[in-house]
């Protein structure tokens, strides 16, 4: 694989080579840091009285570390569209908290997915067994 170079002739920092796990490890590390930050924000931080009903199930790259898919669980029945709207209204504050907790030049964009609490508990059990 030919190395990609920037305008100064240096190898691009985002370039990964076949067999290199560095990019994958860093993405997993970022997802874990974002997950921990969101756990805090949803329980004690940003507008906690309105967001405390959500539990962070997972944070995954979608499709890469510049955009993350946050899976949240809730046992509250209600309008899914209004819940997603509430989360999108708070995305800026959540990204600010994430920026304070990670060491990156750019903070990833967030997308949200809401699942029933029972399904999230099953996913968690499968994740720990597998």
mmCIF file with all atom_site columns, C-alpha atoms in Angstrom:
data_model
loop_
_atom_site.group_PDB
_atom_site.id
_atom_site.type_symbol
_atom_site.label_atom_id
_atom_site.label_alt_id
_atom_site.label_comp_id
_atom_site.label_asym_id
_atom_site.label_entity_id
_atom_site.label_seq_id
_atom_site.pdbx_PDB_ins_code
_atom_site.Cartn_x
_atom_site.Cartn_y
_atom_site.Cartn_z
_atom_site.occupancy
_atom_site.B_iso_or_equiv
_atom_site.pdbx_formal_charge
_atom_site.auth_seq_id
_atom_site.auth_comp_id
_atom_site.auth_asym_id
_atom_site.auth_atom_id
_atom_site.pdbx_PDB_model_num
ATOM 1   C CA . UNK A 1 1   ? 0.000   0.000   0.000  1.00 0.00 ? 1   UNK A CA 1
ATOM 2   C CA . UNK A 1 2   ? 1.353   3.385   -0.977 1.00 0.00 ? 2   UNK A CA 1
ATOM 3   C CA . UNK A 1 3   ? 1.709   5.856   1.869  1.00 0.00 ? 3   UNK A CA 1
ATOM 4   C CA . UNK A 1 4   ? -0.426  8.959   1.683  1.00 0.00 ? 4   UNK A CA 1
ATOM 5   C CA . UNK A 1 5   ? 1.509   12.159  2.215  1.00 0.00 ? 5   UNK A CA 1
ATOM 6   C CA . UNK A 1 6   ? 0.423   15.672  3.038  1.00 0.00 ? 6   UNK A CA 1
ATOM 7   C CA . UNK A 1 7   ? 1.601   18.804  1.217  1.00 0.00 ? 7   UNK A CA 1
ATOM 8   C CA . UNK A 1 8   ? 4.883   18.820  3.182  1.00 0.00 ? 8   UNK A CA 1
ATOM 9   C CA . UNK A 1 9   ? 5.749   15.259  2.220  1.00 0.00 ? 9   UNK A CA 1
ATOM 10  C CA . UNK A 1 10  ? 5.050   13.765  5.644  1.00 0.00 ? 10  UNK A CA 1
ATOM 11  C CA . UNK A 1 11  ? 2.942   10.653  6.090  1.00 0.00 ? 11  UNK A CA 1
ATOM 12  C CA . UNK A 1 12  ? -0.624  11.586  7.075  1.00 0.00 ? 12  UNK A CA 1
ATOM 13  C CA . UNK A 1 13  ? -1.400  10.921  10.707 1.00 0.00 ? 13  UNK A CA 1
ATOM 14  C CA . UNK A 1 14  ? -4.732  9.257   9.897  1.00 0.00 ? 14  UNK A CA 1
ATOM 15  C CA . UNK A 1 15  ? -3.213  6.778   7.461  1.00 0.00 ? 15  UNK A CA 1
ATOM 16  C CA . UNK A 1 16  ? -3.380  3.188   8.587  1.00 0.00 ? 16  UNK A CA 1
ATOM 17  C CA . UNK A 1 17  ? -1.582  0.328   6.961  1.00 0.00 ? 17  UNK A CA 1
ATOM 18  C CA . UNK A 1 18  ? -2.666  -3.287  6.469  1.00 0.00 ? 18  UNK A CA 1
ATOM 19  C CA . UNK A 1 19  ? -2.105  -5.234  9.654  1.00 0.00 ? 19  UNK A CA 1
ATOM 20  C CA . UNK A 1 20  ? -2.019  -2.076  11.765 1.00 0.00 ? 20  UNK A CA 1
ATOM 21  C CA . UNK A 1 21  ? -4.336  -2.190  14.765 1.00 0.00 ? 21  UNK A CA 1
ATOM 22  C CA . UNK A 1 22  ? -3.401  1.281   16.006 1.00 0.00 ? 22  UNK A CA 1
ATOM 23  C CA . UNK A 1 23  ? -6.375  3.032   14.396 1.00 0.00 ? 23  UNK A CA 1
ATOM 24  C CA . UNK A 1 24  ? -8.810  0.411   15.666 1.00 0.00 ? 24  UNK A CA 1
ATOM 25  C CA . UNK A 1 25  ? -7.439  0.587   19.222 1.00 0.00 ? 25  UNK A CA 1
ATOM 26  C CA . UNK A 1 26  ? -7.660  4.378   19.278 1.00 0.00 ? 26  UNK A CA 1
ATOM 27  C CA . UNK A 1 27  ? -11.251 4.277   18.021 1.00 0.00 ? 27  UNK A CA 1
ATOM 28  C CA . UNK A 1 28  ? -12.205 1.798   20.741 1.00 0.00 ? 28  UNK A CA 1
ATOM 29  C CA . UNK A 1 29  ? -10.482 3.991   23.325 1.00 0.00 ? 29  UNK A CA 1
ATOM 30  C CA . UNK A 1 30  ? -12.406 7.060   22.126 1.00 0.00 ? 30  UNK A CA 1
ATOM 31  C CA . UNK A 1 31  ? -15.726 5.184   22.232 1.00 0.00 ? 31  UNK A CA 1
ATOM 32  C CA . UNK A 1 32  ? -15.025 4.065   25.799 1.00 0.00 ? 32  UNK A CA 1
ATOM 33  C CA . UNK A 1 33  ? -14.116 7.614   26.897 1.00 0.00 ? 33  UNK A CA 1
ATOM 34  C CA . UNK A 1 34  ? -17.278 9.009   25.309 1.00 0.00 ? 34  UNK A CA 1
ATOM 35  C CA . UNK A 1 35  ? -19.366 6.263   26.935 1.00 0.00 ? 35  UNK A CA 1
ATOM 36  C CA . UNK A 1 36  ? -17.956 7.076   30.391 1.00 0.00 ? 36  UNK A CA 1
ATOM 37  C CA . UNK A 1 37  ? -18.542 10.802  29.882 1.00 0.00 ? 37  UNK A CA 1
ATOM 38  C CA . UNK A 1 38  ? -22.124 10.242  28.753 1.00 0.00 ? 38  UNK A CA 1
ATOM 39  C CA . UNK A 1 39  ? -22.781 8.007   31.779 1.00 0.00 ? 39  UNK A CA 1
ATOM 40  C CA . UNK A 1 40  ? -21.786 10.944  33.976 1.00 0.00 ? 40  UNK A CA 1
ATOM 41  C CA . UNK A 1 41  ? -23.697 13.542  31.932 1.00 0.00 ? 41  UNK A CA 1
ATOM 42  C CA . UNK A 1 42  ? -26.929 11.575  31.904 1.00 0.00 ? 42  UNK A CA 1
ATOM 43  C CA . UNK A 1 43  ? -26.843 10.790  35.612 1.00 0.00 ? 43  UNK A CA 1
ATOM 44  C CA . UNK A 1 44  ? -25.410 13.927  37.240 1.00 0.00 ? 44  UNK A CA 1
ATOM 45  C CA . UNK A 1 45  ? -24.465 16.419  34.592 1.00 0.00 ? 45  UNK A CA 1
ATOM 46  C CA . UNK A 1 46  ? -26.212 18.113  31.692 1.00 0.00 ? 46  UNK A CA 1
ATOM 47  C CA . UNK A 1 47  ? -29.918 18.701  32.474 1.00 0.00 ? 47  UNK A CA 1
ATOM 48  C CA . UNK A 1 48  ? -29.937 15.506  34.533 1.00 0.00 ? 48  UNK A CA 1
ATOM 49  C CA . UNK A 1 49  ? -33.572 15.842  35.589 1.00 0.00 ? 49  UNK A CA 1
ATOM 50  C CA . UNK A 1 50  ? -34.732 15.392  31.971 1.00 0.00 ? 50  UNK A CA 1
ATOM 51  C CA . UNK A 1 51  ? -32.044 12.965  30.803 1.00 0.00 ? 51  UNK A CA 1
ATOM 52  C CA . UNK A 1 52  ? -31.673 10.718  33.858 1.00 0.00 ? 52  UNK A CA 1
ATOM 53  C CA . UNK A 1 53  ? -34.165 8.190   32.441 1.00 0.00 ? 53  UNK A CA 1
ATOM 54  C CA . UNK A 1 54  ? -31.618 7.082   29.839 1.00 0.00 ? 54  UNK A CA 1
ATOM 55  C CA . UNK A 1 55  ? -28.883 4.494   30.309 1.00 0.00 ? 55  UNK A CA 1
ATOM 56  C CA . UNK A 1 56  ? -25.903 4.341   27.933 1.00 0.00 ? 56  UNK A CA 1
ATOM 57  C CA . UNK A 1 57  ? -25.753 0.873   26.380 1.00 0.00 ? 57  UNK A CA 1
ATOM 58  C CA . UNK A 1 58  ? -22.943 1.385   23.872 1.00 0.00 ? 58  UNK A CA 1
ATOM 59  C CA . UNK A 1 59  ? -21.018 3.899   21.803 1.00 0.00 ? 59  UNK A CA 1
ATOM 60  C CA . UNK A 1 60  ? -19.881 2.710   18.376 1.00 0.00 ? 60  UNK A CA 1
ATOM 61  C CA . UNK A 1 61  ? -18.148 4.352   15.408 1.00 0.00 ? 61  UNK A CA 1
ATOM 62  C CA . UNK A 1 62  ? -20.614 5.128   12.628 1.00 0.00 ? 62  UNK A CA 1
ATOM 63  C CA . UNK A 1 63  ? -18.783 4.759   10.220 1.00 0.00 ? 63  UNK A CA 1
ATOM 64  C CA . UNK A 1 64  ? -15.612 6.049   11.914 1.00 0.00 ? 64  UNK A CA 1
ATOM 65  C CA . UNK A 1 65  ? -14.463 7.996   14.958 1.00 0.00 ? 65  UNK A CA 1
ATOM 66  C CA . UNK A 1 66  ? -15.649 11.316  13.491 1.00 0.00 ? 66  UNK A CA 1
ATOM 67  C CA . UNK A 1 67  ? -19.258 10.226  14.001 1.00 0.00 ? 67  UNK A CA 1
ATOM 68  C CA . UNK A 1 68  ? -20.424 8.021   16.880 1.00 0.00 ? 68  UNK A CA 1
ATOM 69  C CA . UNK A 1 69  ? -23.680 6.122   17.335 1.00 0.00 ? 69  UNK A CA 1
ATOM 70  C CA . UNK A 1 70  ? -24.839 6.250   20.953 1.00 0.00 ? 70  UNK A CA 1
ATOM 71  C CA . UNK A 1 71  ? -27.293 3.522   21.954 1.00 0.00 ? 71  UNK A CA 1
ATOM 72  C CA . UNK A 1 72  ? -29.428 4.478   24.943 1.00 0.00 ? 72  UNK A CA 1
ATOM 73  C CA . UNK A 1 73  ? -31.988 2.442   26.854 1.00 0.00 ? 73  UNK A CA 1
ATOM 74  C CA . UNK A 1 74  ? -35.064 3.591   28.714 1.00 0.00 ? 74  UNK A CA 1
ATOM 75  C CA . UNK A 1 75  ? -37.962 1.839   30.395 1.00 0.00 ? 75  UNK A CA 1
ATOM 76  C CA . UNK A 1 76  ? -40.243 4.824   29.831 1.00 0.00 ? 76  UNK A CA 1
ATOM 77  C CA . UNK A 1 77  ? -42.988 4.384   27.283 1.00 0.00 ? 77  UNK A CA 1
ATOM 78  C CA . UNK A 1 78  ? -43.565 7.393   25.119 1.00 0.00 ? 78  UNK A CA 1
ATOM 79  C CA . UNK A 1 79  ? -43.093 9.085   21.811 1.00 0.00 ? 79  UNK A CA 1
ATOM 80  C CA . UNK A 1 80  ? -39.777 8.047   20.273 1.00 0.00 ? 80  UNK A CA 1
ATOM 81  C CA . UNK A 1 81  ? -39.586 11.159  18.104 1.00 0.00 ? 81  UNK A CA 1
ATOM 82  C CA . UNK A 1 82  ? -39.881 13.490  21.110 1.00 0.00 ? 82  UNK A CA 1
ATOM 83  C CA . UNK A 1 83  ? -37.171 11.548  22.966 1.00 0.00 ? 83  UNK A CA 1
ATOM 84  C CA . UNK A 1 84  ? -34.801 11.806  20.007 1.00 0.00 ? 84  UNK A CA 1
ATOM 85  C CA . UNK A 1 85  ? -35.624 15.512  19.693 1.00 0.00 ? 85  UNK A CA 1
ATOM 86  C CA . UNK A 1 86  ? -34.753 16.051  23.370 1.00 0.00 ? 86  UNK A CA 1
ATOM 87  C CA . UNK A 1 87  ? -31.409 14.301  22.874 1.00 0.00 ? 87  UNK A CA 1
ATOM 88  C CA . UNK A 1 88  ? -30.601 16.281  19.731 1.00 0.00 ? 88  UNK A CA 1
ATOM 89  C CA . UNK A 1 89  ? -31.377 19.526  21.617 1.00 0.00 ? 89  UNK A CA 1
ATOM 90  C CA . UNK A 1 90  ? -28.754 18.560  24.201 1.00 0.00 ? 90  UNK A CA 1
ATOM 91  C CA . UNK A 1 91  ? -26.162 17.296  21.700 1.00 0.00 ? 91  UNK A CA 1
ATOM 92  C CA . UNK A 1 92  ? -24.150 20.525  21.863 1.00 0.00 ? 92  UNK A CA 1
ATOM 93  C CA . UNK A 1 93  ? -23.863 20.406  25.654 1.00 0.00 ? 93  UNK A CA 1
ATOM 94  C CA . UNK A 1 94  ? -23.005 16.713  25.578 1.00 0.00 ? 94  UNK A CA 1
ATOM 95  C CA . UNK A 1 95  ? -20.296 17.330  22.967 1.00 0.00 ? 95  UNK A CA 1
ATOM 96  C CA . UNK A 1 96  ? -18.888 20.130  25.145 1.00 0.00 ? 96  UNK A CA 1
ATOM 97  C CA . UNK A 1 97  ? -18.616 17.719  28.080 1.00 0.00 ? 97  UNK A CA 1
ATOM 98  C CA . UNK A 1 98  ? -16.999 15.140  25.793 1.00 0.00 ? 98  UNK A CA 1
ATOM 99  C CA . UNK A 1 99  ? -14.515 17.754  24.538 1.00 0.00 ? 99  UNK A CA 1
ATOM 100 C CA . UNK A 1 100 ? -13.488 18.439  28.134 1.00 0.00 ? 100 UNK A CA 1
ATOM 101 C CA . UNK A 1 101 ? -12.844 14.759  28.802 1.00 0.00 ? 101 UNK A CA 1
ATOM 102 C CA . UNK A 1 102 ? -10.968 13.624  25.676 1.00 0.00 ? 102 UNK A CA 1
ATOM 103 C CA . UNK A 1 103 ? -7.688  14.675  24.101 1.00 0.00 ? 103 UNK A CA 1
ATOM 104 C CA . UNK A 1 104 ? -8.691  15.209  20.493 1.00 0.00 ? 104 UNK A CA 1
ATOM 105 C CA . UNK A 1 105 ? -8.596  18.139  18.126 1.00 0.00 ? 105 UNK A CA 1
ATOM 106 C CA . UNK A 1 106 ? -12.153 17.479  16.931 1.00 0.00 ? 106 UNK A CA 1
ATOM 107 C CA . UNK A 1 107 ? -15.081 16.200  18.951 1.00 0.00 ? 107 UNK A CA 1
ATOM 108 C CA . UNK A 1 108 ? -17.103 13.509  17.173 1.00 0.00 ? 108 UNK A CA 1
ATOM 109 C CA . UNK A 1 109 ? -20.667 14.141  16.029 1.00 0.00 ? 109 UNK A CA 1
ATOM 110 C CA . UNK A 1 110 ? -23.290 12.107  17.857 1.00 0.00 ? 110 UNK A CA 1
ATOM 111 C CA . UNK A 1 111 ? -26.289 10.139  16.620 1.00 0.00 ? 111 UNK A CA 1
ATOM 112 C CA . UNK A 1 112 ? -28.704 8.525   19.029 1.00 0.00 ? 112 UNK A CA 1
ATOM 113 C CA . UNK A 1 113 ? -30.613 5.252   19.004 1.00 0.00 ? 113 UNK A CA 1
ATOM 114 C CA . UNK A 1 114 ? -33.104 4.383   21.745 1.00 0.00 ? 114 UNK A CA 1
ATOM 115 C CA . UNK A 1 115 ? -33.905 0.784   22.660 1.00 0.00 ? 115 UNK A CA 1
ATOM 116 C CA . UNK A 1 116 ? -36.166 -0.744  25.335 1.00 0.00 ? 116 UNK A CA 1
ATOM 117 C CA . UNK A 1 117 ? -34.423 -1.464  28.635 1.00 0.00 ? 117 UNK A CA 1
ATOM 118 C CA . UNK A 1 118 ? -35.149 -5.214  28.403 1.00 0.00 ? 118 UNK A CA 1
ATOM 119 C CA . UNK A 1 119 ? -33.366 -5.408  25.041 1.00 0.00 ? 119 UNK A CA 1
ATOM 120 C CA . UNK A 1 120 ? -30.404 -3.439  26.401 1.00 0.00 ? 120 UNK A CA 1
ATOM 121 C CA . UNK A 1 121 ? -30.043 -5.835  29.332 1.00 0.00 ? 121 UNK A CA 1
ATOM 122 C CA . UNK A 1 122 ? -29.993 -8.762  26.894 1.00 0.00 ? 122 UNK A CA 1
ATOM 123 C CA . UNK A 1 123 ? -27.297 -7.033  24.784 1.00 0.00 ? 123 UNK A CA 1
ATOM 124 C CA . UNK A 1 124 ? -25.244 -6.402  27.912 1.00 0.00 ? 124 UNK A CA 1
ATOM 125 C CA . UNK A 1 125 ? -25.501 -10.048 28.973 1.00 0.00 ? 125 UNK A CA 1
ATOM 126 C CA . UNK A 1 126 ? -24.488 -11.218 25.486 1.00 0.00 ? 126 UNK A CA 1
ATOM 127 C CA . UNK A 1 127 ? -21.539 -8.789  25.432 1.00 0.00 ? 127 UNK A CA 1
ATOM 128 C CA . UNK A 1 128 ? -20.170 -10.104 28.720 1.00 0.00 ? 128 UNK A CA 1
ATOM 129 C CA . UNK A 1 129 ? -20.617 -13.750 27.717 1.00 0.00 ? 129 UNK A CA 1
ATOM 130 C CA . UNK A 1 130 ? -19.079 -13.367 24.250 1.00 0.00 ? 130 UNK A CA 1
#
